[in-house]
Coordinates of C-alpha atoms and ligand atoms in Angstrom, one line a residue:
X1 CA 27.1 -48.2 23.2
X2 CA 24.7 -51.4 21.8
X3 CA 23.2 -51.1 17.8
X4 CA 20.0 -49.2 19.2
X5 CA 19.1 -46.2 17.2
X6 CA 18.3 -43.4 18.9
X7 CA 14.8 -41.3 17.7
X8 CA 14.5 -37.9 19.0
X9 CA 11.9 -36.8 16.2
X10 CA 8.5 -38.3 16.4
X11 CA 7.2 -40.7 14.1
X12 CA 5.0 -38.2 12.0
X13 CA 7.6 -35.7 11.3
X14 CA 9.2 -35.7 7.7
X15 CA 12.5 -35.2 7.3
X16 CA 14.4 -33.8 4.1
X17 CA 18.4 -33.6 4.0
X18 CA 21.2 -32.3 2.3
X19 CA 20.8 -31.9 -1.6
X20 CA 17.2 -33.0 -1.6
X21 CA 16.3 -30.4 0.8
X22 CA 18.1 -27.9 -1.1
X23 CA 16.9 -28.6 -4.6
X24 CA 13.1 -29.0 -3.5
X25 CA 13.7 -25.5 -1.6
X26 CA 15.5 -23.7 -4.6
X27 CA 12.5 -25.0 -7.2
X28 CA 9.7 -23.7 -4.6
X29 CA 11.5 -20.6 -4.7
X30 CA 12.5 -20.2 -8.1
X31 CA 8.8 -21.3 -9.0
X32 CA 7.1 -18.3 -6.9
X33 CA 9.3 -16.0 -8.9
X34 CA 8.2 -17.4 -12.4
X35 CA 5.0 -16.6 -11.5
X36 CA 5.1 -12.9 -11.5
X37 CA 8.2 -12.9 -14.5
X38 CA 5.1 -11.8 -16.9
X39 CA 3.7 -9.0 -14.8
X40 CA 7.0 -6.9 -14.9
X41 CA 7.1 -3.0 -16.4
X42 CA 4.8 -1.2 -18.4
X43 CA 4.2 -3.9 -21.1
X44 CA 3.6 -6.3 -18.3
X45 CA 0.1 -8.6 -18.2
X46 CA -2.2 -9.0 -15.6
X47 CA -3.2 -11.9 -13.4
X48 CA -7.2 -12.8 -12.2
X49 CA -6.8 -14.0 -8.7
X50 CA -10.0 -16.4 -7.6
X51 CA -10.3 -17.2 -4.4
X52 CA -11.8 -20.1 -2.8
X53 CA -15.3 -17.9 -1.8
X54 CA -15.2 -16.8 -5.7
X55 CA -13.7 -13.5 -4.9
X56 CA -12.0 -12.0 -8.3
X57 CA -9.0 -9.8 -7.8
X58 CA -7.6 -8.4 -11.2
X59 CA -3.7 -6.8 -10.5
X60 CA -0.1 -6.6 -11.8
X61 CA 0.8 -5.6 -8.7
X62 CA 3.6 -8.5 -7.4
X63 CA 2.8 -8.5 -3.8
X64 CA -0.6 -8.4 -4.1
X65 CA -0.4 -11.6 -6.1
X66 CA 1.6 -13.0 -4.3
X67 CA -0.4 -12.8 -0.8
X68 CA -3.0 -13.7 -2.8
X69 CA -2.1 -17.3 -4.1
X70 CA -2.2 -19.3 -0.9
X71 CA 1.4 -20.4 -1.1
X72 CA 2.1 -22.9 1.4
X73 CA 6.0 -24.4 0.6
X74 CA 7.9 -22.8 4.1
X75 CA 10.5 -21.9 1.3
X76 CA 8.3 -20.7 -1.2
X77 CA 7.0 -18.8 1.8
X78 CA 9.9 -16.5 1.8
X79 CA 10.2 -15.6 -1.2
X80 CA 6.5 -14.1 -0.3
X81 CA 7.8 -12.2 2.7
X82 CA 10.2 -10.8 0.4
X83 CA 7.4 -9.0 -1.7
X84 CA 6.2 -8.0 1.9
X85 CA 9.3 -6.5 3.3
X86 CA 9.5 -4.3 0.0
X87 CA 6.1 -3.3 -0.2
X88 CA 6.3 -2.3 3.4
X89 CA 9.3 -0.9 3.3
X90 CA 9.2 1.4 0.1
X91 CA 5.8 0.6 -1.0
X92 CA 7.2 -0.3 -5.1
X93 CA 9.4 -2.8 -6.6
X94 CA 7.7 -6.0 -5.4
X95 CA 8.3 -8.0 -8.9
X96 CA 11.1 -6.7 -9.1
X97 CA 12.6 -8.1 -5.8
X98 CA 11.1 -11.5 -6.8
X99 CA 12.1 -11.9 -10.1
X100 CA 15.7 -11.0 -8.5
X101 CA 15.2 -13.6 -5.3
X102 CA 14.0 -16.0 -8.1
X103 CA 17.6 -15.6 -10.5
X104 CA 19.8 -15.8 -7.5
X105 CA 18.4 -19.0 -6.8
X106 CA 18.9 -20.4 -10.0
X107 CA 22.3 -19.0 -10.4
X108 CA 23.1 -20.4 -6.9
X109 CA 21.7 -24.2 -7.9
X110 CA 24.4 -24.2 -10.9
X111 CA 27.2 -22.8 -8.3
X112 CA 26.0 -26.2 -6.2
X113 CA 26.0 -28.3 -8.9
X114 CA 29.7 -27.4 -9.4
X115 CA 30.4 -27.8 -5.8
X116 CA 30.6 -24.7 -4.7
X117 CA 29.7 -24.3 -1.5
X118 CA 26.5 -23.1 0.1
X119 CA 29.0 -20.3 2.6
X120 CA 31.1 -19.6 -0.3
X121 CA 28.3 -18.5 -2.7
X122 CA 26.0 -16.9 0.6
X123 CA 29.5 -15.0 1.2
X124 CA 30.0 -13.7 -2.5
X125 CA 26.4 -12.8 -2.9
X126 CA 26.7 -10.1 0.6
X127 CA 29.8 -9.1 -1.2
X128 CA 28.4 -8.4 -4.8
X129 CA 25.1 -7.2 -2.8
X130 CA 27.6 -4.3 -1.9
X131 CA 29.0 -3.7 -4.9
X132 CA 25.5 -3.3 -5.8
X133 CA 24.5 -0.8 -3.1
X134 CA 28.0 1.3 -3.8
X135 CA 26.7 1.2 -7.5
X136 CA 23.5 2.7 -7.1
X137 CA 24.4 5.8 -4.6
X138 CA 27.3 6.5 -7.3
X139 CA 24.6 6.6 -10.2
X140 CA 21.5 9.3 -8.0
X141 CA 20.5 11.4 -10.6
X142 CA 19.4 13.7 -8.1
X143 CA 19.0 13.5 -4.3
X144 CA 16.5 16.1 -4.2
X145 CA 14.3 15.6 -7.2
X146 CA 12.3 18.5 -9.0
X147 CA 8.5 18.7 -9.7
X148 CA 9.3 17.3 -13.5
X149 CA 11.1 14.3 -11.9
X150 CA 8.2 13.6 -8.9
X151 CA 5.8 13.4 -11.7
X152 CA 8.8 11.2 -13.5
X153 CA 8.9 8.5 -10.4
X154 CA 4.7 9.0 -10.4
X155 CA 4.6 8.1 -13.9
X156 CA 6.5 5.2 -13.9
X157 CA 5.5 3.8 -11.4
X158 CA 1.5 3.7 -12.6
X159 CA 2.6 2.8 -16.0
X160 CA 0.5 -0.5 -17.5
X161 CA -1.7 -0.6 -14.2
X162 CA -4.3 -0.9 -15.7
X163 CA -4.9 3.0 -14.9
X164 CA -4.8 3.8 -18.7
X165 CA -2.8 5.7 -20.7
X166 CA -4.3 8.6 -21.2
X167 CA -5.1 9.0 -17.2
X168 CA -1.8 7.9 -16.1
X169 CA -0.4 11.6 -16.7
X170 CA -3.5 13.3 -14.7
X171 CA -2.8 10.3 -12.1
X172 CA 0.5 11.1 -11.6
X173 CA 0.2 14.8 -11.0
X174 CA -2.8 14.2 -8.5
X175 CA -0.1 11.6 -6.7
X176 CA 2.7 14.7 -6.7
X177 CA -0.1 17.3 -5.4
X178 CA -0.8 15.2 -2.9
X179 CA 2.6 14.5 -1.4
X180 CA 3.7 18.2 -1.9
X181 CA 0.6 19.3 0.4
X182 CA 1.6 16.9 3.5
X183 CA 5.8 18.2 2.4
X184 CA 7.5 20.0 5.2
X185 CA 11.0 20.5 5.8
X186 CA 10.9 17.6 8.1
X187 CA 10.0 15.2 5.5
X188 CA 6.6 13.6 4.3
X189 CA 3.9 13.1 6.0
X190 CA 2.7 9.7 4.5
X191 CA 0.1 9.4 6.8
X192 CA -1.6 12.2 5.7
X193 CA -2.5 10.6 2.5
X194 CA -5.7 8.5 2.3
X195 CA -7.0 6.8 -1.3
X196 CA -10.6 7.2 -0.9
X197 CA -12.5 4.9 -3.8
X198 CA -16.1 5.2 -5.4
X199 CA -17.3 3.4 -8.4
X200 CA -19.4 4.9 -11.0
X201 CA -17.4 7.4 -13.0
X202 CA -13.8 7.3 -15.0
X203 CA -10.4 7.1 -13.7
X204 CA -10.0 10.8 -14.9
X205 CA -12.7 12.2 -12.4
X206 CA -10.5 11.4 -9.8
X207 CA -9.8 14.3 -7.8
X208 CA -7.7 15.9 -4.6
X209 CA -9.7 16.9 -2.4
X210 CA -7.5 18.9 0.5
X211 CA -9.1 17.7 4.0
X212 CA -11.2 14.1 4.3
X213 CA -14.1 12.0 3.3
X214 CA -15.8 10.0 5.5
X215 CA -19.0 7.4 4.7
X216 CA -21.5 8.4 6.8
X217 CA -24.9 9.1 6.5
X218 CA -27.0 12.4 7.6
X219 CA -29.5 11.6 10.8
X220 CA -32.5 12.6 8.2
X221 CA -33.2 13.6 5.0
X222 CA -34.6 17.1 6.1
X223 CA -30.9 18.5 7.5
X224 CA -28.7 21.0 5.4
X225 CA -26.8 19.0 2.7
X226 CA -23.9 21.2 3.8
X227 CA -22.3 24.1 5.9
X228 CA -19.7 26.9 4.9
X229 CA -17.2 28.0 7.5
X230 CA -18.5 24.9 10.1
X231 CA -17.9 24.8 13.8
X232 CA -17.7 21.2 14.2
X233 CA -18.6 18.8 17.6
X234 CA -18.1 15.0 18.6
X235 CA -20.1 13.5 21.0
X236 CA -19.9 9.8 22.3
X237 CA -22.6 9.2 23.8
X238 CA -26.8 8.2 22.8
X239 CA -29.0 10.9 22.5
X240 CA -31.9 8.6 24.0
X241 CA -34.1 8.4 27.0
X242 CA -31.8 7.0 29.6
X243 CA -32.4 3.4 30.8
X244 CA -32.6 4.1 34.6
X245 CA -35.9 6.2 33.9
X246 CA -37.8 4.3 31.9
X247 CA -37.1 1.1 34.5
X248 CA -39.8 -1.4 33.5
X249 CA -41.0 -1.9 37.0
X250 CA -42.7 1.5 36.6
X251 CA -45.5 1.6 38.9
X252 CA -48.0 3.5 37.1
X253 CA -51.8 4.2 38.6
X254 CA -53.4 6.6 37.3
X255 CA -53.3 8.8 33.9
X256 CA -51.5 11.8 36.0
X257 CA -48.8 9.7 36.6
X258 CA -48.3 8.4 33.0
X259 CA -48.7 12.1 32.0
X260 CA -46.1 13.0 34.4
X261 CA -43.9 10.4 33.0
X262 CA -44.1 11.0 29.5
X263 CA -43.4 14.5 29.8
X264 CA -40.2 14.0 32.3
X265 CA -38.9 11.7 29.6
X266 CA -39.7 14.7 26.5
X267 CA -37.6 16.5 28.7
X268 CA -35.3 14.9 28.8
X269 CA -34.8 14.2 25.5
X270 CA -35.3 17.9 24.8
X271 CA -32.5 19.2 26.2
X272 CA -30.3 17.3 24.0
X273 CA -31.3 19.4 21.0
X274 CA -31.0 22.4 23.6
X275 CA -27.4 21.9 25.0
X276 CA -25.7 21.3 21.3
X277 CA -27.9 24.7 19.8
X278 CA -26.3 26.4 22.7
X279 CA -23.1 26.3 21.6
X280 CA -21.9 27.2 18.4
X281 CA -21.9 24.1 16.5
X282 CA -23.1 23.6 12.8
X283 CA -22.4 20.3 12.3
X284 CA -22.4 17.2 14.8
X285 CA -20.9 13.2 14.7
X286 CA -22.5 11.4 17.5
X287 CA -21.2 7.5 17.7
X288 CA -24.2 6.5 18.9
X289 CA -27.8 6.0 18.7
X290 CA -31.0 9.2 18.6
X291 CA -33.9 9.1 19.5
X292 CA -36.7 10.2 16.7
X293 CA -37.8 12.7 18.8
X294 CA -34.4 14.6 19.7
X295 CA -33.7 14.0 16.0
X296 CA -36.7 16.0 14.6
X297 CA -35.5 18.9 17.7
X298 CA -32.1 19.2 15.6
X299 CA -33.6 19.1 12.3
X300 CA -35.5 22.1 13.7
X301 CA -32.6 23.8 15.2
X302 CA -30.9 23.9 11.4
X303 CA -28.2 21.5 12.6
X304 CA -26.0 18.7 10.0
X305 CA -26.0 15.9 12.0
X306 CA -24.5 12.4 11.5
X307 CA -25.3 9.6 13.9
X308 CA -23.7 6.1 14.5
X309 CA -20.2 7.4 13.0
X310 CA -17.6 4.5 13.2
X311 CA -14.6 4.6 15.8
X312 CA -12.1 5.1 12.6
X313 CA -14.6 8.4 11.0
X314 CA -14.5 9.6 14.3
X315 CA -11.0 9.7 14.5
X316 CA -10.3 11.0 11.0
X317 CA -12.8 13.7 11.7
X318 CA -11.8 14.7 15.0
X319 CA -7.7 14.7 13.3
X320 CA -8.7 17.2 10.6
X321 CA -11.3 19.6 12.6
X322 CA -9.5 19.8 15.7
X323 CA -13.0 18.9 17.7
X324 CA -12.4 16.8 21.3
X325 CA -14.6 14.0 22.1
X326 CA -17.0 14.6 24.4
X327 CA -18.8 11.8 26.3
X328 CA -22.0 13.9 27.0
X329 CA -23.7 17.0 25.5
X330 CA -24.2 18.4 28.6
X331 CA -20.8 18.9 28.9
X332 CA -20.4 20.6 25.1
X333 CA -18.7 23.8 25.3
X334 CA -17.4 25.9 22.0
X335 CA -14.0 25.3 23.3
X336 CA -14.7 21.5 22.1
X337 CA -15.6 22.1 18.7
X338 CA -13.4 22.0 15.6
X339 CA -13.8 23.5 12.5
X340 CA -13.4 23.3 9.1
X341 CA -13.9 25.5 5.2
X342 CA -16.8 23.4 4.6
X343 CA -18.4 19.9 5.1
X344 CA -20.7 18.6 2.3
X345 CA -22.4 15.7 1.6
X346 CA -22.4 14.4 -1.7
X347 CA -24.8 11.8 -3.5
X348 CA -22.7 8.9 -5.3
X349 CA -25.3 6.6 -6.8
X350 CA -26.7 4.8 -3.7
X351 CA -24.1 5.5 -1.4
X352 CA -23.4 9.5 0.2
X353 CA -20.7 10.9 1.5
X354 CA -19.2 13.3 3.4
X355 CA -16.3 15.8 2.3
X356 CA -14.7 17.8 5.2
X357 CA -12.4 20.3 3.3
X358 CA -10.4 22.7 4.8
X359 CA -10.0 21.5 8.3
X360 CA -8.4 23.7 11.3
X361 CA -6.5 21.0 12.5
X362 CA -4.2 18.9 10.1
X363 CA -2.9 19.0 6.3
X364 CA -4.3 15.6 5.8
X365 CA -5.5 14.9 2.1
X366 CA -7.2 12.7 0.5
X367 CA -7.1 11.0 -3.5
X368 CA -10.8 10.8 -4.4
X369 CA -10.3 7.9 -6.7
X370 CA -13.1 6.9 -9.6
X371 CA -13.4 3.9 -12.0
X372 CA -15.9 2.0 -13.9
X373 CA -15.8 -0.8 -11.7
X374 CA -15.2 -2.1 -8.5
X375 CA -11.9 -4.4 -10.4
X376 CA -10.9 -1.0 -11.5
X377 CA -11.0 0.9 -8.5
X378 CA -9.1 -1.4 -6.5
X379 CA -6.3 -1.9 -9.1
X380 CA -5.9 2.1 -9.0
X381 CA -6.3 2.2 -5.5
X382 CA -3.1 -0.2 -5.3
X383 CA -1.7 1.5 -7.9
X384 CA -2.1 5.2 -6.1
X385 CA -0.7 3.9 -3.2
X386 CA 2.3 2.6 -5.0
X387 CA 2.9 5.9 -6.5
X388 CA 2.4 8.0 -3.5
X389 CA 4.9 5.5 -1.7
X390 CA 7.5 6.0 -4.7
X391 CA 7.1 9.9 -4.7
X392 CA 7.5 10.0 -1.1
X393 CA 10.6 7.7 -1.0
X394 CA 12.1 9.6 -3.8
X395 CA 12.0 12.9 -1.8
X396 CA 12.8 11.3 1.3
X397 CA 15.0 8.7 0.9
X398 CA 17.6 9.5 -1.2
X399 CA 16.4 10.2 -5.2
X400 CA 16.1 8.7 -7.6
X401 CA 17.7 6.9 -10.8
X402 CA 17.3 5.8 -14.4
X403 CA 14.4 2.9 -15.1
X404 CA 13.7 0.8 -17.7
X405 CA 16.8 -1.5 -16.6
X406 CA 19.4 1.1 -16.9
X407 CA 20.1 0.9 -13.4
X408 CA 20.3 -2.8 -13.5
X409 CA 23.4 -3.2 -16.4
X410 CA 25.2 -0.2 -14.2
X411 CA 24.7 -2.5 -10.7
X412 CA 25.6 -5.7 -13.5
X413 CA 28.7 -4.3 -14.8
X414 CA 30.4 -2.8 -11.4
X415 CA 29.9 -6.4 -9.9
X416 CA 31.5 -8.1 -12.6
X417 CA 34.0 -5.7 -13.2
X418 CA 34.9 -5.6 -9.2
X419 CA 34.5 -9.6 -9.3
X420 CA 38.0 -10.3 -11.3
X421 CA 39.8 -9.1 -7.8
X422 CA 37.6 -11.4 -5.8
X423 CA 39.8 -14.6 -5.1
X424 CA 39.2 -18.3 -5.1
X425 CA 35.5 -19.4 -5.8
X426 CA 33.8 -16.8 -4.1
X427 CA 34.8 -14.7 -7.6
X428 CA 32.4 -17.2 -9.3
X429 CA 29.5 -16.6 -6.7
X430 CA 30.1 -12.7 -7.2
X431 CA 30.1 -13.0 -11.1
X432 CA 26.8 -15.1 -10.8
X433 CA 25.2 -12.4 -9.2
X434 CA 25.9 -10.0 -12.1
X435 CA 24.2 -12.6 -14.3
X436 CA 21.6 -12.4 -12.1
X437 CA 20.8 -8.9 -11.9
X438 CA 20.6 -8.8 -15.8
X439 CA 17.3 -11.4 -15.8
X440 CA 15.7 -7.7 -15.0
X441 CA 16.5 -6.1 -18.2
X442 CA 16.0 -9.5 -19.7
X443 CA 12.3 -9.7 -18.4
X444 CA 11.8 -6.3 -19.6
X445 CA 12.7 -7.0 -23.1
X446 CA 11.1 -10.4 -23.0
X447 CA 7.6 -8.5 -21.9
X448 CA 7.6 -5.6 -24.3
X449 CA 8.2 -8.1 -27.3
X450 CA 11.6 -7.5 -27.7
X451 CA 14.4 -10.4 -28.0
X452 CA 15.9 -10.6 -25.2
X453 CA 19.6 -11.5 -26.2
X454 CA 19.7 -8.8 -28.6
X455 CA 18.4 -6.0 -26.4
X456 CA 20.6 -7.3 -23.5
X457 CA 23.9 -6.8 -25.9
X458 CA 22.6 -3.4 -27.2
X459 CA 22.0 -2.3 -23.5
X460 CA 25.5 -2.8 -23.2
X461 CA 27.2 -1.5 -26.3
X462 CA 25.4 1.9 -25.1
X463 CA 26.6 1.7 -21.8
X464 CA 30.4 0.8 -22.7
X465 CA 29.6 3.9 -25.2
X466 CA 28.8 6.2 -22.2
X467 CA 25.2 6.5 -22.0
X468 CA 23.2 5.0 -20.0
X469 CA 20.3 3.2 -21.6
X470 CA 17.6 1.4 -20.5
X471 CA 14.5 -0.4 -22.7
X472 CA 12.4 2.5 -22.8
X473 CA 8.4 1.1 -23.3
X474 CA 6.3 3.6 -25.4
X475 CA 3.2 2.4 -27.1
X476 CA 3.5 -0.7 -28.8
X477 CA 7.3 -1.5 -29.3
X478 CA 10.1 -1.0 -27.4
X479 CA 13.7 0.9 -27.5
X480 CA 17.3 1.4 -26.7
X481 CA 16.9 4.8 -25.4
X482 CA 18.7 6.9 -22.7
X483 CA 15.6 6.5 -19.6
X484 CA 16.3 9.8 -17.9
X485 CA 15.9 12.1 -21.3
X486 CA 12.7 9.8 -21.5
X487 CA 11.9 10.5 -17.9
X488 CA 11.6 7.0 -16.8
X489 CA 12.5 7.1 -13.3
X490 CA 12.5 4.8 -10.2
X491 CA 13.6 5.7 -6.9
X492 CA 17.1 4.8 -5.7
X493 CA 15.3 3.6 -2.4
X494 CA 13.3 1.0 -4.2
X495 CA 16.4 -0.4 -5.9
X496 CA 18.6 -0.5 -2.6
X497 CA 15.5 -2.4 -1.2
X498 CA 15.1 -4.8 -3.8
X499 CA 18.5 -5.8 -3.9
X500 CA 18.6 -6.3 0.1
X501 CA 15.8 -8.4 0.6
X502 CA 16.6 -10.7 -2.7
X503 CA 19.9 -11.1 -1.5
X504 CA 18.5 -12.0 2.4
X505 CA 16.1 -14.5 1.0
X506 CA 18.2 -16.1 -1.7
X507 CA 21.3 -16.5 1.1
X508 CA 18.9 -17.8 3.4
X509 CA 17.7 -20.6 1.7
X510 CA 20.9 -21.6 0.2
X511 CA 22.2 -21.9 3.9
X512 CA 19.1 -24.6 4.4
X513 CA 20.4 -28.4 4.0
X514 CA 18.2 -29.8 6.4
X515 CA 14.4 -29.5 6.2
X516 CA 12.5 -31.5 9.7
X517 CA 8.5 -31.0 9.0
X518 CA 6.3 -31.8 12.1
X519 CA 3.2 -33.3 10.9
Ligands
LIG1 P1 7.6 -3.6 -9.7 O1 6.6 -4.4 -8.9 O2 9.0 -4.2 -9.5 O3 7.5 -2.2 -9.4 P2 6.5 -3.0 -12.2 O4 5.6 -3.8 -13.1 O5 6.0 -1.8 -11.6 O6 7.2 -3.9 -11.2 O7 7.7 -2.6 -13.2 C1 8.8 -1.7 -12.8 C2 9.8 -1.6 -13.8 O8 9.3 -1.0 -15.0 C3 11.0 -0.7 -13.4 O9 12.2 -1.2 -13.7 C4 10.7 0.6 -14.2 O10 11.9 1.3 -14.4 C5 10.1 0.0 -15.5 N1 9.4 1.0 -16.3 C6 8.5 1.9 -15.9 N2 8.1 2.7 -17.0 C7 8.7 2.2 -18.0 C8 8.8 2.6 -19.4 N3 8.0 3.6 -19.9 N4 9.6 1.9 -20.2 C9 10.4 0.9 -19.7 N5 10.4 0.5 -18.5 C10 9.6 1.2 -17.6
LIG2 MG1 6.0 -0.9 -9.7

């Protein structure tokens, strides 16, 4: 073959090989990690999120941050998806799994830098990974935690959220409630759990309220605030004069005519009122639009109505009352209607809602959140869904185990001590992970003021002593302290999950040595 190159990449691609790519990848990912280090456990700080727009979001919550900051570096990128994967698969844990991600890398950058190579160290990590799972299951407290221990997992996880102290506890039990309601045999019922949010009161006015709330206003003013023992109805349709009769090519010629026109439309619209006070419905969701005059005929009849309900209210509604849709009110029959112990509506500063408690049809609950402020609701709201997430994986999917970093020596020690009969250099990939796993504790210490080299060798005198031991967080200072007599408690789920998806993301950019960027 003749000296000509060959270009199968076109000219505005960038191209990035071997160690280069490598290096730049491991600092991207290794950077995204720093970034949430601070925000770890109970004594962890906050970050203010401002987007382009201005938008502020206040959280501690990893994967919210991270989906917030507009990270663009492909491998930087997965160490993102790896807060996604947890919080979508166990709903906790997100720093946790980054942090993790974060020290792998690094430990796998020295391993490079002592030619170790990139199979070797992806093949020891799966292995220690293993270790790691076997580790866990052997340390379950209990597979099928008791109320004490729920409310355990539930405080922990809302812990220095920004919930406060003193509502954290009140929190918690709200969080248990609600999962024990939607509990059956067959597992949890997740979905039954909405956090509903209103501003204008303190965290501890938030409340379980057992059916839904919906934000919808009444037709008018002059309708019952509420109704006790309600036979509910849906209609999708407009309770208005129907096109095809008011055509505007009307031919009108005399004043009998118009009369005669005027009153076929009032009947019309009349028998709206007529058809729903037929049956026995109390209270009404129509999805679309009514007329002023069929309005003033239900005010008259007694009836709570609610007009132009969204798709998603109607839905929610119809899942809790047990009412059908129906697509015209001629067609309204009692067998269509749901019911329900009571709907209200409720004034909350400008905004009212509706409370449908008790309904026929489903379990479905919902957290009636409060807070000062609009930054404060949302932070509980993340934080209530984090908790409900960790109570529900705890009774679901497999128990739980000791916080504060206990678990993390246990997984740390059973890698390293297993690592001596790994052979070759896969035993130093294997022992690196160990290391790696400790930067939890480590972070822990660092974030409740503690020194981390000292805490990290206590930790471990009281494990090789027996106990296990975590860095237990209370008030201002932080301890050496057995975590389950403290009742700090995570679930085992979001540990095995942690570990997984650091170890996928780690192994997957340390498999990377070519990096071709189409411009
Ligand atoms: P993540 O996003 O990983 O859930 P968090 O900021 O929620 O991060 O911190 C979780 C860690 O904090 C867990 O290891 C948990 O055991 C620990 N933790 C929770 N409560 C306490 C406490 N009172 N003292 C010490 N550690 C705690
Ligand atoms: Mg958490």
């Amino acid at each position: 073959m003749g000296g000509q190159p060959m270009f199968i990449l076109s000219e505005d691609s960038e191209r990035t090989r071997g160690d280069d790519a490598q290096s730049s990848n491991i600092s991207a990912g290794k950077a995204v990690s720093e970034s949430v280090r601070t925000t770890l456990g109970p004594r962890g700080m906050d970050k203010m999120l401002v987007s382009d727009d201005g938008d502020v979001v206040i959280t501690n919550d990893g994967a919210t941050i991270l989906d917030e900051m507009d990270i663009e570096h492909p491998a930087a990128q997965m160490l993102v998806e790896v807060a996604e994967t947890q919080e979508e698969e166990v709903g906790d844990g997100t720093t946790t799994a980054s942090i993790l991600a974060g020290e792998l890398l690094s430990k796998a950058e020295n391993l490079l830098e002592d030619d170790v190579h990139p199979t070797t160290i992806v093949e020891g990590y799966h292995e220690a990974a293993q270790i790691a799972q076997a580790a866990i299951e052997d340390n379950v407290i209990a597979t099928e935690p008791d109320d004490e221990q729920l409310l355990q997992v539930a405080e922990s996880s809302m812990t220095g959220k920004g919930t406060g102290e003193l509502a954290a506890g009140d929190l918690a039990q709200t969080v248990v409630d609600a999962v024990q309601q939607v509990s059956t045999t067959d597992g949890v019922d997740r979905d039954a759990i909405t956090v509903h949010t209103q501003v204008g009161a303190a965290t501890s006015a938030t409340e379980l309220v057992e059916g839904v709330i919906v934000d919808e206003d009444r037709l008018s003013e002059e309708m019952p605030r509420s109704a006790e023992d309600a036979a509910i109805a849906i209609i999708e349709e407009d309770l208005e004069v129907k096109e095809s009769n008011i055509d505007a090519e009307y031919q009108v010629s005399n004043v009998d005519q118009l009369n005669a026109a005027i009153e076929a439309e009032t009947e019309q619209l009349a028998e709206y009122a007529k058809a729903i006070a037929e049956t026995d419905a109390d209270v009404v969701f129509i999805d679309g639009d009514v007329d002023d005059r069929v309005a003033s005929d239900l005010v008259k009849e007694g009836l709570l109505v609610f007009d132009g309900v969204d798709g998603d209210d109607i839905d929610a509604v119809g899942a809790a009352t047990g009412a059908s849709r129906v697509g015209s009110v001629e067609t309204l029959e009692n067998d269509d209607l749901g019911s329900a112990d009571s709907v209200s509506v409720e004034k909350f500063a400008d905004d009212e809602l509706v409370f449908i408690e008790g309904g026929a049809a489903s379990e479905a609950v919902t957290i009636f959140a409060r807070g000062s402020t609009e930054h404060v609701v949302d932070e509980i709201e993340r934080s209530l869904n984090d908790a409900l997430d960790v109570v529900t994986a705890a009774l679901d999917a497999g128990g739980v185990v000791g916080g504060a970093g206990a678990i993390e020596i246990i997984i740390a020690n059973q890698v390293r001590d297993e690592a001596a009969s790994i052979e070759g250099r896969k035993q130093l990939a294997v022992e690196a992970f160990a290391d790696a796993v400790d930067v939890l504790p480590r972070t822990l210490a660092e974030n409740t003021g503690m020194d981390p080299i000292d805490a990290l060798v206590d930790l471990r005198a009281a494990h090789d002593g027996g106990t296990a031991a975590g860095l237990i967080s209370e008030g201002q200072t932080g301890t050496v302290a057995d975590p389950i007599e403290h009742g700090v408690l995570d679930p085992a789920a979001v540990k095995r999950e942690a570990i997984d998806s650091a170890t996928e993301a780690s192994t997957m950019i340390v498999r990377i040595d070519d990096v071709i960027a189409s411009n």
